[in-house]
CSV table of C-alpha atoms (C1' of nucleotides) in Angstrom, one decimal:
chain,number,residue,atom,x,y,z
A,6,UNK,CA,30.4,98.1,-240.7
A,7,UNK,CA,27.1,96.4,-240.1
A,8,UNK,CA,23.9,98.1,-239.2
A,9,UNK,CA,20.6,97.7,-237.5
A,10,UNK,CA,17.5,96.9,-239.5
A,11,UNK,CA,15.8,99.3,-237.2
A,12,UNK,CA,17.7,102.1,-238.7
A,13,UNK,CA,15.4,102.2,-241.7
A,14,UNK,CA,13.7,105.5,-242.1
A,15,UNK,CA,15.7,107.3,-239.4
A,16,UNK,CA,19.0,107.8,-241.2
A,17,UNK,CA,18.0,111.2,-242.8
A,18,UNK,CA,16.8,112.5,-239.5
A,19,UNK,CA,20.0,111.4,-237.8
A,20,UNK,CA,22.1,113.2,-240.4
A,21,UNK,CA,20.1,116.4,-240.3
A,22,UNK,CA,20.2,116.4,-236.5
A,23,UNK,CA,23.9,116.0,-236.3
A,24,UNK,CA,24.3,118.9,-238.7
A,25,UNK,CA,22.1,120.9,-236.4
A,26,UNK,CA,24.4,120.0,-233.5
A,27,UNK,CA,27.6,121.0,-235.4
A,28,UNK,CA,28.1,123.6,-238.0
A,29,UNK,CA,29.6,121.3,-240.5
A,30,UNK,CA,30.6,117.7,-240.7
A,31,UNK,CA,32.0,115.3,-243.3
A,32,UNK,CA,30.7,111.8,-244.0
A,33,UNK,CA,33.3,109.8,-242.2
A,34,UNK,CA,33.0,112.1,-239.2
A,35,UNK,CA,29.3,111.4,-239.1
A,36,UNK,CA,29.8,107.6,-239.0
A,37,UNK,CA,32.2,108.1,-236.0
A,38,UNK,CA,29.9,110.5,-234.2
A,39,UNK,CA,27.0,108.2,-234.5
A,40,UNK,CA,29.1,105.3,-233.3
A,41,UNK,CA,30.3,107.3,-230.4
A,42,UNK,CA,27.0,108.6,-229.2
A,43,UNK,CA,25.2,105.3,-229.6
A,44,UNK,CA,28.1,103.5,-227.9
A,45,UNK,CA,28.7,101.3,-230.9
A,46,UNK,CA,25.0,100.4,-231.2
A,47,UNK,CA,24.4,102.2,-234.5
A,48,UNK,CA,27.0,101.8,-237.2
A,49,UNK,CA,26.3,103.6,-240.4
A,50,UNK,CA,27.3,101.7,-243.6
A,51,UNK,CA,28.8,103.8,-246.3
A,52,UNK,CA,26.4,102.3,-248.8
A,53,UNK,CA,23.6,103.9,-246.9
A,54,UNK,CA,25.3,107.1,-245.7
A,55,UNK,CA,26.7,108.5,-248.9
A,56,UNK,CA,23.6,108.1,-251.0
A,57,UNK,CA,21.6,109.6,-248.2
A,58,UNK,CA,23.9,112.6,-248.1
A,59,UNK,CA,23.7,113.0,-251.8
A,60,UNK,CA,19.9,112.9,-251.7
A,61,UNK,CA,19.7,115.5,-248.9
A,62,UNK,CA,21.9,117.7,-251.0
A,63,UNK,CA,19.9,117.2,-254.1
A,64,UNK,CA,16.8,118.0,-252.1
A,65,UNK,CA,18.4,121.3,-251.1
A,66,UNK,CA,18.7,120.5,-247.4
A,67,UNK,CA,22.5,120.4,-247.4
A,68,UNK,CA,25.3,122.2,-249.2
A,69,UNK,CA,28.9,121.1,-249.5
A,70,UNK,CA,32.4,122.3,-249.6
A,71,UNK,CA,35.4,120.1,-250.4
A,72,UNK,CA,38.7,120.6,-248.6
A,73,UNK,CA,42.0,118.7,-248.7
A,74,UNK,CA,43.2,117.7,-245.3
A,75,UNK,CA,46.3,115.6,-244.7
A,76,UNK,CA,46.4,114.8,-248.4
A,77,UNK,CA,42.9,113.4,-248.4
A,78,UNK,CA,39.7,115.0,-249.8
A,79,UNK,CA,37.0,115.8,-247.3
A,80,UNK,CA,33.5,116.8,-248.3
A,81,UNK,CA,32.0,119.0,-245.7
A,82,UNK,CA,28.2,119.2,-245.4
A,83,UNK,CA,26.3,122.1,-243.8
A,84,UNK,CA,22.5,122.7,-243.4
A,85,UNK,CA,20.9,125.1,-245.8
A,86,UNK,CA,18.2,127.4,-244.5
A,87,UNK,CA,15.7,125.0,-246.1
A,88,UNK,CA,17.5,122.2,-244.3
A,89,UNK,CA,17.2,124.0,-241.0
A,90,UNK,CA,13.4,124.0,-241.2
A,91,UNK,CA,13.5,120.3,-242.3
A,92,UNK,CA,15.4,119.4,-239.1
A,93,UNK,CA,12.7,120.9,-237.0
A,94,UNK,CA,9.9,119.0,-238.8
A,95,UNK,CA,11.8,115.7,-239.0
A,96,UNK,CA,12.7,115.9,-235.3
A,97,UNK,CA,9.1,116.4,-234.3
A,98,UNK,CA,8.0,113.4,-236.4
A,99,UNK,CA,10.8,111.2,-235.0
A,100,UNK,CA,10.1,112.2,-231.5
A,101,UNK,CA,6.4,111.4,-231.9
A,102,UNK,CA,7.3,108.1,-233.4
A,103,UNK,CA,9.7,107.2,-230.6
A,104,UNK,CA,7.0,108.1,-228.0
A,105,UNK,CA,4.3,106.1,-229.7
A,106,UNK,CA,6.6,103.1,-230.2
A,107,UNK,CA,7.7,103.4,-226.5
A,108,UNK,CA,4.0,103.3,-225.5
A,109,UNK,CA,3.5,100.2,-227.5
A,110,UNK,CA,6.6,98.5,-226.0
A,111,UNK,CA,5.5,99.4,-222.5
A,112,UNK,CA,2.2,97.6,-222.7
A,113,UNK,CA,1.8,95.2,-219.8
A,114,UNK,CA,2.3,91.5,-220.6
A,115,UNK,CA,-0.8,89.3,-220.3
A,116,UNK,CA,-0.8,87.3,-217.1
A,117,UNK,CA,-1.0,83.6,-217.9
B,11,UNK,CA,-4.4,103.6,-244.2
B,12,UNK,CA,-1.2,105.4,-244.5
B,13,UNK,CA,1.9,104.7,-242.5
B,14,UNK,CA,4.9,106.3,-241.1
B,15,UNK,CA,8.2,105.7,-242.9
B,16,UNK,CA,9.8,105.4,-239.5
B,17,UNK,CA,7.9,102.2,-239.0
B,18,UNK,CA,10.4,100.3,-241.0
B,19,UNK,CA,12.1,97.6,-239.1
B,20,UNK,CA,9.8,97.8,-236.0
B,21,UNK,CA,6.7,96.1,-237.3
B,22,UNK,CA,7.6,92.6,-236.3
B,23,UNK,CA,8.6,93.8,-232.8
B,24,UNK,CA,5.3,95.6,-232.4
B,25,UNK,CA,3.3,92.5,-233.4
B,26,UNK,CA,5.2,90.3,-231.1
B,27,UNK,CA,4.9,92.7,-228.2
B,28,UNK,CA,1.1,93.1,-228.7
B,29,UNK,CA,0.8,89.3,-228.6
B,30,UNK,CA,2.7,89.3,-225.4
B,31,UNK,CA,0.3,91.9,-224.0
B,32,UNK,CA,-2.8,89.9,-224.9
B,33,UNK,CA,-3.2,86.1,-225.2
B,34,UNK,CA,-4.5,86.1,-228.8
B,35,UNK,CA,-5.3,88.7,-231.4
B,36,UNK,CA,-6.4,88.8,-235.0
B,37,UNK,CA,-5.0,91.0,-237.7
B,38,UNK,CA,-7.6,93.7,-237.9
B,39,UNK,CA,-7.6,93.9,-234.1
B,40,UNK,CA,-3.9,94.5,-234.2
B,41,UNK,CA,-4.3,97.5,-236.6
B,42,UNK,CA,-6.9,99.0,-234.3
B,43,UNK,CA,-4.9,98.5,-231.1
B,44,UNK,CA,-1.8,100.1,-232.6
B,45,UNK,CA,-3.9,103.0,-233.8
B,46,UNK,CA,-5.4,103.4,-230.4
B,47,UNK,CA,-2.2,103.2,-228.3
B,48,UNK,CA,-0.3,105.5,-230.7
B,49,UNK,CA,-3.3,107.9,-230.8
B,50,UNK,CA,-3.5,107.6,-234.6
B,51,UNK,CA,0.2,108.2,-235.1
B,52,UNK,CA,1.0,104.7,-236.3
B,53,UNK,CA,-1.4,103.2,-238.8
B,54,UNK,CA,-0.5,99.7,-240.1
B,55,UNK,CA,-1.2,99.0,-243.7
B,56,UNK,CA,-2.6,95.6,-244.5
B,57,UNK,CA,0.1,95.1,-247.2
B,58,UNK,CA,2.7,95.3,-244.5
B,59,UNK,CA,0.7,93.6,-241.6
B,60,UNK,CA,-0.5,90.4,-243.2
B,61,UNK,CA,2.8,89.4,-244.9
B,62,UNK,CA,4.5,90.1,-241.6
B,63,UNK,CA,2.1,87.9,-239.7
B,64,UNK,CA,2.6,85.1,-242.2
B,65,UNK,CA,6.3,85.4,-241.9
B,66,UNK,CA,6.3,85.3,-238.1
B,67,UNK,CA,4.1,82.2,-238.3
B,68,UNK,CA,6.4,80.6,-240.9
B,69,UNK,CA,9.3,81.3,-238.6
B,70,UNK,CA,7.5,79.5,-235.8
B,71,UNK,CA,6.9,82.5,-233.6
B,72,UNK,CA,3.2,82.5,-234.0
B,73,UNK,CA,0.4,79.9,-234.3
B,74,UNK,CA,-3.1,80.4,-235.6
B,75,UNK,CA,-6.7,79.3,-235.2
B,76,UNK,CA,-9.5,80.5,-237.4
B,77,UNK,CA,-12.9,81.3,-236.1
B,78,UNK,CA,-16.1,82.5,-237.7
B,79,UNK,CA,-17.5,85.5,-235.8
B,80,UNK,CA,-20.6,87.4,-237.1
B,81,UNK,CA,-20.4,85.5,-240.4
B,82,UNK,CA,-16.8,86.6,-241.0
B,83,UNK,CA,-13.6,84.6,-240.7
B,84,UNK,CA,-11.1,85.7,-238.1
B,85,UNK,CA,-7.6,84.4,-237.9
B,86,UNK,CA,-6.3,84.5,-234.3
B,87,UNK,CA,-2.6,84.6,-233.7
B,88,UNK,CA,-0.9,83.5,-230.5
B,89,UNK,CA,2.7,83.4,-229.4
B,90,UNK,CA,4.4,80.0,-229.5
B,91,UNK,CA,7.0,79.2,-226.9
B,92,UNK,CA,9.7,80.0,-229.4
B,93,UNK,CA,7.8,83.3,-230.1
B,94,UNK,CA,7.8,84.1,-226.4
B,95,UNK,CA,11.6,84.0,-226.3
B,96,UNK,CA,11.8,86.1,-229.5
B,97,UNK,CA,9.7,88.9,-227.9
B,98,UNK,CA,12.2,89.2,-225.1
B,99,UNK,CA,15.1,89.5,-227.5
B,100,UNK,CA,13.4,91.8,-230.0
B,101,UNK,CA,12.3,94.1,-227.2
B,102,UNK,CA,15.8,94.4,-225.8
B,103,UNK,CA,17.1,95.3,-229.3
B,104,UNK,CA,14.3,97.8,-229.9
B,105,UNK,CA,14.7,99.4,-226.5
B,106,UNK,CA,18.4,99.8,-227.1
B,107,UNK,CA,17.8,101.3,-230.5
B,108,UNK,CA,15.2,103.8,-229.1
B,109,UNK,CA,17.6,104.8,-226.4
B,110,UNK,CA,20.5,105.3,-228.8
B,111,UNK,CA,18.3,107.2,-231.3
B,112,UNK,CA,17.0,109.4,-228.4
B,113,UNK,CA,20.6,110.2,-227.4
B,114,UNK,CA,21.3,111.3,-231.0
B,115,UNK,CA,18.2,113.4,-231.2
B,116,UNK,CA,19.0,115.0,-227.8
B,117,UNK,CA,22.3,116.4,-229.0
B,118,UNK,CA,22.5,120.2,-228.3
B,119,UNK,CA,22.1,122.4,-231.4
B,120,UNK,CA,25.2,124.3,-232.4
B,121,UNK,CA,25.1,128.0,-231.3
B,122,UNK,CA,25.3,130.2,-234.3
C,16,DT,C1',-32.5,99.8,-251.8
C,17,DT,C1',-28.3,100.9,-253.0
C,18,DT,C1',-24.4,103.3,-251.1
C,19,DA,C1',-20.9,104.1,-247.9
C,20,DT,C1',-18.3,102.5,-244.1
C,21,DA,C1',-16.5,99.1,-241.1
C,22,DT,C1',-14.9,94.6,-240.5
C,23,DA,C1',-11.7,90.8,-242.2
C,24,DC,C1',-8.5,88.6,-244.9
C,25,DA,C1',-5.0,88.3,-248.8
C,26,DT,C1',-1.6,89.2,-252.6
C,27,DA,C1',0.8,91.4,-256.7
C,28,DA,C1',3.4,95.3,-258.4
C,29,DT,C1',6.3,98.8,-257.2
C,30,DT,C1',9.2,101.8,-254.4
C,31,DT,C1',12.1,102.9,-250.7
C,32,DT,C1',16.0,102.2,-248.3
C,33,DG,C1',18.8,99.6,-246.5
C,34,DT,C1',23.2,95.7,-246.9
C,35,DT,C1',27.0,93.7,-249.1
C,36,DA,C1',30.6,94.0,-252.2
C,37,DT,C1',33.7,96.4,-254.7
C,38,DG,C1',36.6,100.2,-256.2
C,39,DT,C1',40.0,104.2,-255.7
C,40,DA,C1',43.3,106.6,-252.9
C,41,DT,C1',46.3,108.5,-248.9
C,42,DA,C1',48.4,108.2,-244.1
C,43,DT,C1',50.3,105.7,-240.5
C,44,DA,C1',51.5,102.1,-237.3
C,45,DA,C1',53.1,97.2,-237.0
D,14,DT,C1',55.0,95.4,-247.0
D,15,DT,C1',51.0,94.7,-244.6
D,16,DA,C1',47.2,95.9,-241.9
D,17,DT,C1',44.4,99.5,-240.3
D,18,DA,C1',42.4,104.0,-240.4
D,19,DT,C1',40.8,107.7,-243.0
D,20,DA,C1',37.8,109.3,-247.0
D,21,DC,C1',34.9,109.1,-250.8
D,22,DA,C1',31.8,106.6,-254.2
D,23,DT,C1',28.7,103.3,-256.7
D,24,DA,C1',26.7,98.9,-258.3
D,25,DA,C1',24.2,94.6,-257.3
D,26,DC,C1',21.1,92.8,-254.3
D,27,DA,C1',17.7,92.1,-250.5
D,28,DA,C1',14.4,93.5,-247.1
D,29,DA,C1',10.5,95.6,-246.0
D,30,DA,C1',7.6,98.8,-246.7
D,31,DT,C1',3.6,101.4,-249.8
D,32,DT,C1',0.0,101.3,-253.1
D,33,DA,C1',-3.3,99.1,-255.6
D,34,DT,C1',-6.4,95.6,-256.1
D,35,DG,C1',-9.3,91.7,-254.9
D,36,DT,C1',-12.9,88.9,-252.2
D,37,DA,C1',-16.5,88.9,-248.8
D,38,DT,C1',-19.9,90.0,-244.9
D,39,DA,C1',-22.4,93.3,-241.7
D,40,DT,C1',-24.5,97.5,-240.7
D,41,DA,C1',-25.8,102.3,-240.9
D,42,DA,C1',-27.1,106.1,-243.8
D,43,DA,C1',-29.2,108.2,-247.8
DNA sequence: TTTATATACATAATTTTGTTATGTATATAA
DNA sequence: TTATATACATAACAAAATTATGTATATAAA
């Protein structure tokens, strides 16, 4: 699993958004969903994903339940109420950033 | 000057793109242009900008000329030929990332 | 006139946030 | 029995920011 340096700063937002789009998800499922939606362009590394999930939980944005499925432990994450508000705010920030960055990248090249 | 954590990873691309949009620019001018185009949303810190410019120069993407204007030194940066190719490639990457991120952020919220 | 703000560059210390590597463990297909 | 997929986790390291600090000139405000 290798990632994109551009990912920096957006991982938490991606996680929160996915958990807004689906009631509950577990870590591995998140990596697969991101891979699917980005058509392979964004691959989350476990070294980034799990610490990020733990931090979001420690911050009170996510809560967890563990289940054994097919003999393997799965840790399901779900948004807390606090997390629900955070999604809204993070999405607004991320959307503004995307728009501003897009404006910069759309500047016309100098004629030379 | 305070920045956006989302900036991470995109600074080099922004600099290269600006220098594609205008023949030559100096550091301070870059901070002002980014501020203007992003309507204040993206504020480059000097601690990030100058090291990034130095790195791009060391990598052969930019070349510099110093001029004294109004009693103050200005260091003008310009794309090298190598830098011109790098812009194209970085822009492609950044655009792909923006599109993929946008897809993720557009996922429909779960009904609950 | 001295103070604050804007212009203009730079770097060091620190923090954040990734990558890479490694580890444990089960299920399944080759 | 070997490789791949599933599933979690953490430690060592690196990249890339932030924050703080420094130098210096020009200009407007108090």
